[in-house]
Amino acid sequence: QPPPSPLLALCTLCTFLVSEKHAGDQSLWKPYLDILPKAYTCPVCLEPKVVNLFPEPLKAKAEEQRARVQGFFSSSRDFFSSLQPLFSEAVENIFSYSALLWAWCTVNTRAVYMKHGQRKCFSPEPDTYALAPYLDLLNHSPDVQVKAAFNEETRCYEVRTASGCRKHEQVFICYGPHDNQRLLLEYGFVSIQNPHACVYVSADLLVKYLPSTDKQMNKKISILKDHDFIENLTFGWDGPSWRLLTALKLLCLEAE
Ligand SMILES: *[C@@H]1O[C@H](CO)[C@@H](O)[C@H](O)[C@H]1NC(C)=O
């Protein structure tokens, strides 16, 4: 029994990666597997004592991510057990947590969305993840603009840049308008000159600098929580974000 559909595409790719890697020299995909990183620097791979050094909002996100990967691992176990007839070695050893963590990071750091035709063997979701060998060799720059998509006519994944590139210069793609926290969480690196860089402010920090006499504070915090306004409160190059300002306006409201 495969896991429920949202996880199906992820599970399929992870299963593929782990089993092909296990096949070693026998794998048709060996040239691709050989160029993939052997280890990742995403927070989910870091030791808890390192994660503890992160600023609070990033630490919370990193812990959430770890819980998500562990949940994914435990919910996929039965599925991996069902694959035992295909392997001579015990599947627990092949689909170990560390193997799955490597595969999860591989997919998370380099999978692209792709539409696919409706077929029984695919998940019912219209979009799914796909790995595009060699596309993942392109590094990120926040300063370039590219259009990237699978072209149904040419049957190729095409990347077109709108920014010029000189001969012998490294070509970049843009993974998205991400701040450094997001880059670190999703890809395991930060960008030094990032126009989207920002500082995340936790609700605890805001409360610390507001009058402690406010009896409505807990109520205000719960309103913010209910409306998803407790997360992603940031300061960017242009000052406080709209979300942060809105949260602050509410927190600073005085009782009638
Ligand atoms: C916070 O930002 C992340 C990444 O941009 C996004 O996935 C998430 O949904 C956001 N959370 C809220 C409550 O807006």
PDB file of C-alpha atoms and ligand atoms in Angstrom:
ATOM      1  CA  GLN A   1       0.000   0.000   0.000  1.00  0.00           C
ATOM      2  CA  PRO A   2       1.602   3.290  -1.028  1.00  0.00           C
ATOM      3  CA  PRO A   3       1.174   6.234   1.379  1.00  0.00           C
ATOM      4  CA  PRO A   4      -1.555   8.853   0.763  1.00  0.00           C
ATOM      5  CA  SER A   5      -1.205  10.922  -2.414  1.00  0.00           C
ATOM      6  CA  PRO A   6       0.516  14.134  -1.198  1.00  0.00           C
ATOM      7  CA  LEU A   7       3.450  12.048  -0.068  1.00  0.00           C
ATOM      8  CA  LEU A   8       3.287   9.656  -2.961  1.00  0.00           C
ATOM      9  CA  ALA A   9       5.465  11.606  -5.396  1.00  0.00           C
ATOM     10  CA  LEU A  10       8.032  12.248  -2.671  1.00  0.00           C
ATOM     11  CA  CYS A  11       7.966   8.635  -1.566  1.00  0.00           C
ATOM     12  CA  THR A  12       8.287   7.360  -5.131  1.00  0.00           C
ATOM     13  CA  LEU A  13      11.361   9.476  -5.838  1.00  0.00           C
ATOM     14  CA  CYS A  14      12.969   8.598  -2.502  1.00  0.00           C
ATOM     15  CA  THR A  15      12.342   4.897  -3.064  1.00  0.00           C
ATOM     16  CA  PHE A  16      13.836   5.197  -6.520  1.00  0.00           C
ATOM     17  CA  LEU A  17      16.948   7.006  -5.265  1.00  0.00           C
ATOM     18  CA  VAL A  18      17.588   4.669  -2.345  1.00  0.00           C
ATOM     19  CA  SER A  19      17.118   1.499  -4.369  1.00  0.00           C
ATOM     20  CA  GLU A  20      19.208   2.731  -7.316  1.00  0.00           C
ATOM     21  CA  LYS A  21      21.951   3.830  -4.956  1.00  0.00           C
ATOM     22  CA  HIS A  22      21.805   0.437  -3.296  1.00  0.00           C
ATOM     23  CA  ALA A  23      22.213  -1.187  -6.720  1.00  0.00           C
ATOM     24  CA  GLY A  24      25.595   0.568  -7.048  1.00  0.00           C
ATOM     25  CA  ASP A  25      27.449  -0.297 -10.252  1.00  0.00           C
ATOM     26  CA  GLN A  26      24.408  -2.224 -11.488  1.00  0.00           C
ATOM     27  CA  SER A  27      22.327   0.942 -11.645  1.00  0.00           C
ATOM     28  CA  LEU A  28      21.603   2.509 -14.994  1.00  0.00           C
ATOM     29  CA  TRP A  29      21.446   5.814 -13.109  1.00  0.00           C
ATOM     30  CA  LYS A  30      24.937   5.553 -11.634  1.00  0.00           C
ATOM     31  CA  PRO A  31      26.342   8.564 -13.593  1.00  0.00           C
ATOM     32  CA  TYR A  32      23.576  10.737 -12.161  1.00  0.00           C
ATOM     33  CA  LEU A  33      23.836   9.326  -8.649  1.00  0.00           C
ATOM     34  CA  ASP A  34      27.600   9.934  -8.728  1.00  0.00           C
ATOM     35  CA  ILE A  35      27.182  13.678  -9.214  1.00  0.00           C
ATOM     36  CA  LEU A  36      24.677  14.049  -6.371  1.00  0.00           C
ATOM     37  CA  PRO A  37      26.039  15.327  -3.058  1.00  0.00           C
ATOM     38  CA  LYS A  38      27.060  12.544  -0.672  1.00  0.00           C
ATOM     39  CA  ALA A  39      25.834  14.605   2.269  1.00  0.00           C
ATOM     40  CA  TYR A  40      23.683  17.696   2.721  1.00  0.00           C
ATOM     41  CA  THR A  41      23.931  20.810   4.854  1.00  0.00           C
ATOM     42  CA  CYS A  42      20.196  21.379   5.268  1.00  0.00           C
ATOM     43  CA  PRO A  43      19.235  21.969   8.919  1.00  0.00           C
ATOM     44  CA  VAL A  44      17.476  18.594   9.005  1.00  0.00           C
ATOM     45  CA  CYS A  45      20.918  16.949   8.639  1.00  0.00           C
ATOM     46  CA  LEU A  46      22.601  18.982  11.356  1.00  0.00           C
ATOM     47  CA  GLU A  47      23.116  17.759  14.894  1.00  0.00           C
ATOM     48  CA  PRO A  48      20.617  19.119  17.442  1.00  0.00           C
ATOM     49  CA  LYS A  49      23.421  20.931  19.252  1.00  0.00           C
ATOM     50  CA  VAL A  50      24.148  22.893  16.069  1.00  0.00           C
ATOM     51  CA  VAL A  51      20.453  23.608  15.439  1.00  0.00           C
ATOM     52  CA  ASN A  52      20.285  24.958  19.012  1.00  0.00           C
ATOM     53  CA  LEU A  53      22.634  27.744  17.990  1.00  0.00           C
ATOM     54  CA  PHE A  54      20.199  29.069  15.380  1.00  0.00           C
ATOM     55  CA  PRO A  55      18.018  32.110  16.062  1.00  0.00           C
ATOM     56  CA  GLU A  56      14.691  31.057  17.568  1.00  0.00           C
ATOM     57  CA  PRO A  57      12.435  31.313  14.454  1.00  0.00           C
ATOM     58  CA  LEU A  58      14.883  29.300  12.323  1.00  0.00           C
ATOM     59  CA  LYS A  59      15.362  26.774  15.099  1.00  0.00           C
ATOM     60  CA  ALA A  60      11.582  26.262  15.285  1.00  0.00           C
ATOM     61  CA  LYS A  61      11.399  25.760  11.506  1.00  0.00           C
ATOM     62  CA  ALA A  62      14.347  23.364  11.560  1.00  0.00           C
ATOM     63  CA  GLU A  63      12.739  21.280  14.308  1.00  0.00           C
ATOM     64  CA  GLU A  64       9.457  21.269  12.414  1.00  0.00           C
ATOM     65  CA  GLN A  65      11.308  20.053   9.319  1.00  0.00           C
ATOM     66  CA  ARG A  66      13.023  17.278  11.267  1.00  0.00           C
ATOM     67  CA  ALA A  67       9.659  16.151  12.669  1.00  0.00           C
ATOM     68  CA  ARG A  68       8.234  16.152   9.143  1.00  0.00           C
ATOM     69  CA  VAL A  69      11.052  13.963   7.801  1.00  0.00           C
ATOM     70  CA  GLN A  70      10.796  11.586  10.752  1.00  0.00           C
ATOM     71  CA  GLY A  71       7.030  11.386  10.223  1.00  0.00           C
ATOM     72  CA  PHE A  72       7.592  10.670   6.557  1.00  0.00           C
ATOM     73  CA  PHE A  73      10.053   7.908   7.473  1.00  0.00           C
ATOM     74  CA  SER A  74       7.735   6.193   9.943  1.00  0.00           C
ATOM     75  CA  SER A  75       4.672   6.482   7.687  1.00  0.00           C
ATOM     76  CA  SER A  76       6.582   4.948   4.767  1.00  0.00           C
ATOM     77  CA  ARG A  77       7.952   1.969   6.707  1.00  0.00           C
ATOM     78  CA  ASP A  78       5.128  -0.417   5.847  1.00  0.00           C
ATOM     79  CA  PHE A  79       5.517   0.480   2.226  1.00  0.00           C
ATOM     80  CA  PHE A  80       9.264  -0.254   2.350  1.00  0.00           C
ATOM     81  CA  SER A  81       8.558  -3.595   4.074  1.00  0.00           C
ATOM     82  CA  SER A  82       6.266  -4.506   1.194  1.00  0.00           C
ATOM     83  CA  LEU A  83       9.249  -4.166  -1.167  1.00  0.00           C
ATOM     84  CA  GLN A  84      11.190  -6.961   0.578  1.00  0.00           C
ATOM     85  CA  PRO A  85      10.553  -9.537  -2.209  1.00  0.00           C
ATOM     86  CA  LEU A  86      12.540  -7.295  -4.582  1.00  0.00           C
ATOM     87  CA  PHE A  87      15.700  -7.311  -2.456  1.00  0.00           C
ATOM     88  CA  SER A  88      17.975 -10.014  -1.110  1.00  0.00           C
ATOM     89  CA  GLU A  89      19.124  -7.795   1.758  1.00  0.00           C
ATOM     90  CA  ALA A  90      16.817  -6.785   4.615  1.00  0.00           C
ATOM     91  CA  VAL A  91      14.866  -3.681   3.569  1.00  0.00           C
ATOM     92  CA  GLU A  92      15.376  -2.098   7.032  1.00  0.00           C
ATOM     93  CA  ASN A  93      19.070  -1.889   6.179  1.00  0.00           C
ATOM     94  CA  ILE A  94      18.498  -0.517   2.699  1.00  0.00           C
ATOM     95  CA  PHE A  95      15.731   1.967   3.540  1.00  0.00           C
ATOM     96  CA  SER A  96      17.356   3.140   6.751  1.00  0.00           C
ATOM     97  CA  TYR A  97      16.675   6.565   8.227  1.00  0.00           C
ATOM     98  CA  SER A  98      20.022   7.880   6.993  1.00  0.00           C
ATOM     99  CA  ALA A  99      19.413   6.567   3.462  1.00  0.00           C
ATOM    100  CA  LEU A 100      15.979   8.131   3.440  1.00  0.00           C
ATOM    101  CA  LEU A 101      17.272  11.409   4.857  1.00  0.00           C
ATOM    102  CA  TRP A 102      19.795  11.585   2.025  1.00  0.00           C
ATOM    103  CA  ALA A 103      17.054  10.844  -0.523  1.00  0.00           C
ATOM    104  CA  TRP A 104      14.659  13.345   1.064  1.00  0.00           C
ATOM    105  CA  CYS A 105      17.299  16.079   0.871  1.00  0.00           C
ATOM    106  CA  THR A 106      18.107  15.111  -2.697  1.00  0.00           C
ATOM    107  CA  VAL A 107      14.462  15.524  -3.688  1.00  0.00           C
ATOM    108  CA  ASN A 108      13.851  18.601  -1.550  1.00  0.00           C
ATOM    109  CA  THR A 109      16.901  20.480  -2.809  1.00  0.00           C
ATOM    110  CA  ARG A 110      16.551  19.674  -6.516  1.00  0.00           C
ATOM    111  CA  ALA A 111      13.147  18.387  -7.554  1.00  0.00           C
ATOM    112  CA  VAL A 112      11.090  20.480  -9.923  1.00  0.00           C
ATOM    113  CA  TYR A 113       7.356  20.633 -10.334  1.00  0.00           C
ATOM    114  CA  MET A 114       6.046  19.062 -13.443  1.00  0.00           C
ATOM    115  CA  LYS A 115       2.601  18.579 -14.852  1.00  0.00           C
ATOM    116  CA  HIS A 116       1.898  15.078 -16.026  1.00  0.00           C
ATOM    117  CA  GLY A 117      -0.854  13.331 -17.935  1.00  0.00           C
ATOM    118  CA  GLN A 118      -3.399  11.466 -15.861  1.00  0.00           C
ATOM    119  CA  ARG A 119      -2.415   7.855 -15.636  1.00  0.00           C
ATOM    120  CA  LYS A 120      -3.401   5.198 -13.188  1.00  0.00           C
ATOM    121  CA  CYS A 121       0.098   4.612 -11.900  1.00  0.00           C
ATOM    122  CA  PHE A 122       0.596   8.302 -11.076  1.00  0.00           C
ATOM    123  CA  SER A 123      -0.827  10.195  -8.159  1.00  0.00           C
ATOM    124  CA  PRO A 124      -4.101  12.014  -8.865  1.00  0.00           C
ATOM    125  CA  GLU A 125      -2.444  15.386  -8.178  1.00  0.00           C
ATOM    126  CA  PRO A 126      -2.049  17.403 -11.389  1.00  0.00           C
ATOM    127  CA  ASP A 127       1.503  18.470 -10.503  1.00  0.00           C
ATOM    128  CA  THR A 128       4.187  16.265  -9.240  1.00  0.00           C
ATOM    129  CA  TYR A 129       7.855  16.374  -8.423  1.00  0.00           C
ATOM    130  CA  ALA A 130      10.448  15.294 -10.925  1.00  0.00           C
ATOM    131  CA  LEU A 131      14.224  15.071 -10.846  1.00  0.00           C
ATOM    132  CA  ALA A 132      15.948  16.710 -13.786  1.00  0.00           C
ATOM    133  CA  PRO A 133      19.549  15.442 -13.992  1.00  0.00           C
ATOM    134  CA  TYR A 134      22.045  18.245 -14.741  1.00  0.00           C
ATOM    135  CA  LEU A 135      19.499  20.994 -14.118  1.00  0.00           C
ATOM    136  CA  ASP A 136      20.549  20.631 -10.494  1.00  0.00           C
ATOM    137  CA  LEU A 137      24.147  21.487 -11.363  1.00  0.00           C
ATOM    138  CA  LEU A 138      23.095  25.095 -11.886  1.00  0.00           C
ATOM    139  CA  ASN A 139      23.734  27.275  -8.858  1.00  0.00           C
ATOM    140  CA  HIS A 140      21.408  29.917  -7.498  1.00  0.00           C
ATOM    141  CA  SER A 141      21.759  33.641  -7.927  1.00  0.00           C
ATOM    142  CA  PRO A 142      19.052  36.028  -6.753  1.00  0.00           C
ATOM    143  CA  ASP A 143      20.034  38.440  -9.558  1.00  0.00           C
ATOM    144  CA  VAL A 144      19.152  36.419 -12.632  1.00  0.00           C
ATOM    145  CA  GLN A 145      15.834  35.820 -14.294  1.00  0.00           C
ATOM    146  CA  VAL A 146      15.128  32.553 -16.002  1.00  0.00           C
ATOM    147  CA  LYS A 147      12.157  30.716 -17.375  1.00  0.00           C
ATOM    148  CA  ALA A 148      12.367  27.008 -16.803  1.00  0.00           C
ATOM    149  CA  ALA A 149       9.827  24.361 -17.715  1.00  0.00           C
ATOM    150  CA  PHE A 150       9.362  21.082 -19.501  1.00  0.00           C
ATOM    151  CA  ASN A 151       8.504  21.707 -23.140  1.00  0.00           C
ATOM    152  CA  GLU A 152       5.906  19.188 -24.280  1.00  0.00           C
ATOM    153  CA  GLU A 153       6.797  19.737 -27.954  1.00  0.00           C
ATOM    154  CA  THR A 154      10.544  19.243 -27.742  1.00  0.00           C
ATOM    155  CA  ARG A 155      10.173  16.813 -24.801  1.00  0.00           C
ATOM    156  CA  CYS A 156      13.052  18.650 -23.138  1.00  0.00           C
ATOM    157  CA  TYR A 157      13.368  20.546 -19.906  1.00  0.00           C
ATOM    158  CA  GLU A 158      14.282  24.023 -21.118  1.00  0.00           C
ATOM    159  CA  VAL A 159      15.922  26.859 -19.229  1.00  0.00           C
ATOM    160  CA  ARG A 160      15.970  30.292 -20.859  1.00  0.00           C
ATOM    161  CA  THR A 161      17.729  33.195 -19.274  1.00  0.00           C
ATOM    162  CA  ALA A 162      16.473  36.754 -19.510  1.00  0.00           C
ATOM    163  CA  SER A 163      19.764  38.029 -18.079  1.00  0.00           C
ATOM    164  CA  GLY A 164      22.796  38.054 -20.331  1.00  0.00           C
ATOM    165  CA  CYS A 165      25.724  35.765 -19.716  1.00  0.00           C
ATOM    166  CA  ARG A 166      29.263  36.297 -21.021  1.00  0.00           C
ATOM    167  CA  LYS A 167      31.336  33.604 -22.633  1.00  0.00           C
ATOM    168  CA  HIS A 168      33.070  31.360 -20.041  1.00  0.00           C
ATOM    169  CA  GLU A 169      31.069  32.929 -17.251  1.00  0.00           C
ATOM    170  CA  GLN A 170      29.213  30.680 -14.857  1.00  0.00           C
ATOM    171  CA  VAL A 171      25.499  30.525 -15.651  1.00  0.00           C
ATOM    172  CA  PHE A 172      23.054  30.697 -12.801  1.00  0.00           C
ATOM    173  CA  ILE A 173      19.375  30.087 -12.307  1.00  0.00           C
ATOM    174  CA  CYS A 174      17.173  31.597  -9.634  1.00  0.00           C
ATOM    175  CA  TYR A 175      15.582  29.139  -7.193  1.00  0.00           C
ATOM    176  CA  GLY A 176      13.074  31.803  -6.236  1.00  0.00           C
ATOM    177  CA  PRO A 177      12.915  35.154  -4.412  1.00  0.00           C
ATOM    178  CA  HIS A 178      13.983  33.463  -1.187  1.00  0.00           C
ATOM    179  CA  ASP A 179      15.432  35.008   1.945  1.00  0.00           C
ATOM    180  CA  ASN A 180      18.394  33.329   3.614  1.00  0.00           C
ATOM    181  CA  GLN A 181      16.341  31.425   6.171  1.00  0.00           C
ATOM    182  CA  ARG A 182      14.336  29.822   3.409  1.00  0.00           C
ATOM    183  CA  LEU A 183      17.471  29.113   1.350  1.00  0.00           C
ATOM    184  CA  LEU A 184      19.103  27.415   4.320  1.00  0.00           C
ATOM    185  CA  LEU A 185      16.020  25.372   5.163  1.00  0.00           C
ATOM    186  CA  GLU A 186      15.286  24.251   1.639  1.00  0.00           C
ATOM    187  CA  TYR A 187      18.708  24.134   0.023  1.00  0.00           C
ATOM    188  CA  GLY A 188      21.301  24.184   2.797  1.00  0.00           C
ATOM    189  CA  PHE A 189      23.098  27.420   1.903  1.00  0.00           C
ATOM    190  CA  VAL A 190      22.740  31.182   2.250  1.00  0.00           C
ATOM    191  CA  SER A 191      23.343  33.881  -0.332  1.00  0.00           C
ATOM    192  CA  ILE A 192      25.800  36.583   0.730  1.00  0.00           C
ATOM    193  CA  GLN A 193      24.365  39.468  -1.264  1.00  0.00           C
ATOM    194  CA  ASN A 194      20.709  38.636  -1.074  1.00  0.00           C
ATOM    195  CA  PRO A 195      18.212  41.399  -1.897  1.00  0.00           C
ATOM    196  CA  HIS A 196      15.540  39.243  -0.215  1.00  0.00           C
ATOM    197  CA  ALA A 197      17.514  38.853   3.011  1.00  0.00           C
ATOM    198  CA  CYS A 198      15.500  39.534   6.119  1.00  0.00           C
ATOM    199  CA  VAL A 199      15.488  38.963   9.841  1.00  0.00           C
ATOM    200  CA  TYR A 200      12.706  36.903  11.381  1.00  0.00           C
ATOM    201  CA  VAL A 201      11.214  38.210  14.592  1.00  0.00           C
ATOM    202  CA  SER A 202       9.556  35.785  16.984  1.00  0.00           C
ATOM    203  CA  ALA A 203       6.351  36.698  18.787  1.00  0.00           C
ATOM    204  CA  ASP A 204       8.151  36.150  22.105  1.00  0.00           C
ATOM    205  CA  LEU A 205      10.625  38.851  21.201  1.00  0.00           C
ATOM    206  CA  LEU A 206       7.844  41.310  20.320  1.00  0.00           C
ATOM    207  CA  VAL A 207       6.033  40.623  23.575  1.00  0.00           C
ATOM    208  CA  LYS A 208       9.245  41.147  25.510  1.00  0.00           C
ATOM    209  CA  TYR A 209       9.390  44.778  24.386  1.00  0.00           C
ATOM    210  CA  LEU A 210       5.700  45.602  24.804  1.00  0.00           C
ATOM    211  CA  PRO A 211       4.220  46.820  28.099  1.00  0.00           C
ATOM    212  CA  SER A 212       3.988  43.827  30.424  1.00  0.00           C
ATOM    213  CA  THR A 213       0.887  45.384  32.025  1.00  0.00           C
ATOM    214  CA  ASP A 214      -1.278  44.559  28.993  1.00  0.00           C
ATOM    215  CA  LYS A 215      -3.856  42.076  30.307  1.00  0.00           C
ATOM    216  CA  GLN A 216      -5.089  41.357  26.780  1.00  0.00           C
ATOM    217  CA  MET A 217      -1.704  40.142  25.555  1.00  0.00           C
ATOM    218  CA  ASN A 218      -2.552  36.421  25.588  1.00  0.00           C
ATOM    219  CA  LYS A 219      -5.819  37.114  23.803  1.00  0.00           C
ATOM    220  CA  LYS A 220      -4.007  39.193  21.167  1.00  0.00           C
ATOM    221  CA  ILE A 221      -1.440  36.456  20.649  1.00  0.00           C
ATOM    222  CA  SER A 222      -4.165  33.892  20.178  1.00  0.00           C
ATOM    223  CA  ILE A 223      -5.897  36.117  17.593  1.00  0.00           C
ATOM    224  CA  LEU A 224      -2.613  36.383  15.710  1.00  0.00           C
ATOM    225  CA  LYS A 225      -2.170  32.608  15.918  1.00  0.00           C
ATOM    226  CA  ASP A 226      -5.709  31.940  14.686  1.00  0.00           C
ATOM    227  CA  HIS A 227      -5.093  34.124  11.646  1.00  0.00           C
ATOM    228  CA  ASP A 228      -1.633  32.741  10.889  1.00  0.00           C
ATOM    229  CA  PHE A 229      -0.015  36.039  11.766  1.00  0.00           C
ATOM    230  CA  ILE A 230       2.441  34.725  14.293  1.00  0.00           C
ATOM    231  CA  GLU A 231       4.842  33.326  11.707  1.00  0.00           C
ATOM    232  CA  ASN A 232       7.007  35.017   9.091  1.00  0.00           C
ATOM    233  CA  LEU A 233       7.217  38.378  10.821  1.00  0.00           C
ATOM    234  CA  THR A 234      10.268  39.964   9.231  1.00  0.00           C
ATOM    235  CA  PHE A 235      12.479  42.994   8.829  1.00  0.00           C
ATOM    236  CA  GLY A 236      13.859  43.364   5.324  1.00  0.00           C
ATOM    237  CA  TRP A 237      16.069  45.961   3.620  1.00  0.00           C
ATOM    238  CA  ASP A 238      13.001  48.240   3.417  1.00  0.00           C
ATOM    239  CA  GLY A 239      12.176  47.961   7.100  1.00  0.00           C
ATOM    240  CA  PRO A 240       9.412  45.972   8.774  1.00  0.00           C
ATOM    241  CA  SER A 241       7.285  43.808   6.494  1.00  0.00           C
ATOM    242  CA  TRP A 242       3.570  44.356   6.157  1.00  0.00           C
ATOM    243  CA  ARG A 243       2.948  41.243   8.264  1.00  0.00           C
ATOM    244  CA  LEU A 244       5.169  42.485  11.072  1.00  0.00           C
ATOM    245  CA  LEU A 245       3.520  45.923  11.037  1.00  0.00           C
ATOM    246  CA  THR A 246       0.060  44.379  11.116  1.00  0.00           C
ATOM    247  CA  ALA A 247       0.971  42.121  14.027  1.00  0.00           C
ATOM    248  CA  LEU A 248       2.505  45.055  15.898  1.00  0.00           C
ATOM    249  CA  LYS A 249      -0.567  47.230  15.307  1.00  0.00           C
ATOM    250  CA  LEU A 250      -2.733  44.590  16.904  1.00  0.00           C
ATOM    251  CA  LEU A 251      -0.344  43.963  19.780  1.00  0.00           C
ATOM    252  CA  CYS A 252      -0.176  47.702  20.518  1.00  0.00           C
ATOM    253  CA  LEU A 253      -3.938  48.287  20.538  1.00  0.00           C
ATOM    254  CA  GLU A 254      -4.976  49.755  23.817  1.00  0.00           C
ATOM    255  CA  ALA A 255      -8.051  48.692  25.767  1.00  0.00           C
ATOM    256  CA  GLU A 256     -10.962  51.107  25.466  1.00  0.00           C
TER     257      GLU A 256
HETATM  258  C1  LIG B   1       5.821  31.365   6.025  1.00  0.00           C
HETATM  259  O1  LIG B   1       6.707  31.326   4.937  1.00  0.00           O
HETATM  260  C2  LIG B   1       6.896  30.029   4.395  1.00  0.00           C
HETATM  261  C3  LIG B   1       7.972  30.112   3.338  1.00  0.00           C
HETATM  262  O2  LIG B   1       7.872  31.248   2.554  1.00  0.00           O
HETATM  263  C4  LIG B   1       5.572  29.516   3.845  1.00  0.00           C
HETATM  264  O3  LIG B   1       5.729  28.231   3.299  1.00  0.00           O
HETATM  265  C5  LIG B   1       4.563  29.487   4.980  1.00  0.00           C
HETATM  266  O4  LIG B   1       3.300  29.090   4.485  1.00  0.00           O
HETATM  267  C6  LIG B   1       4.455  30.860   5.626  1.00  0.00           C
HETATM  268  N1  LIG B   1       3.561  30.783   6.787  1.00  0.00           N
HETATM  269  C7  LIG B   1       2.537  31.610   6.943  1.00  0.00           C
HETATM  270  C8  LIG B   1       1.714  31.400   8.167  1.00  0.00           C
HETATM  271  O5  LIG B   1       2.276  32.480   6.143  1.00  0.00           O
END
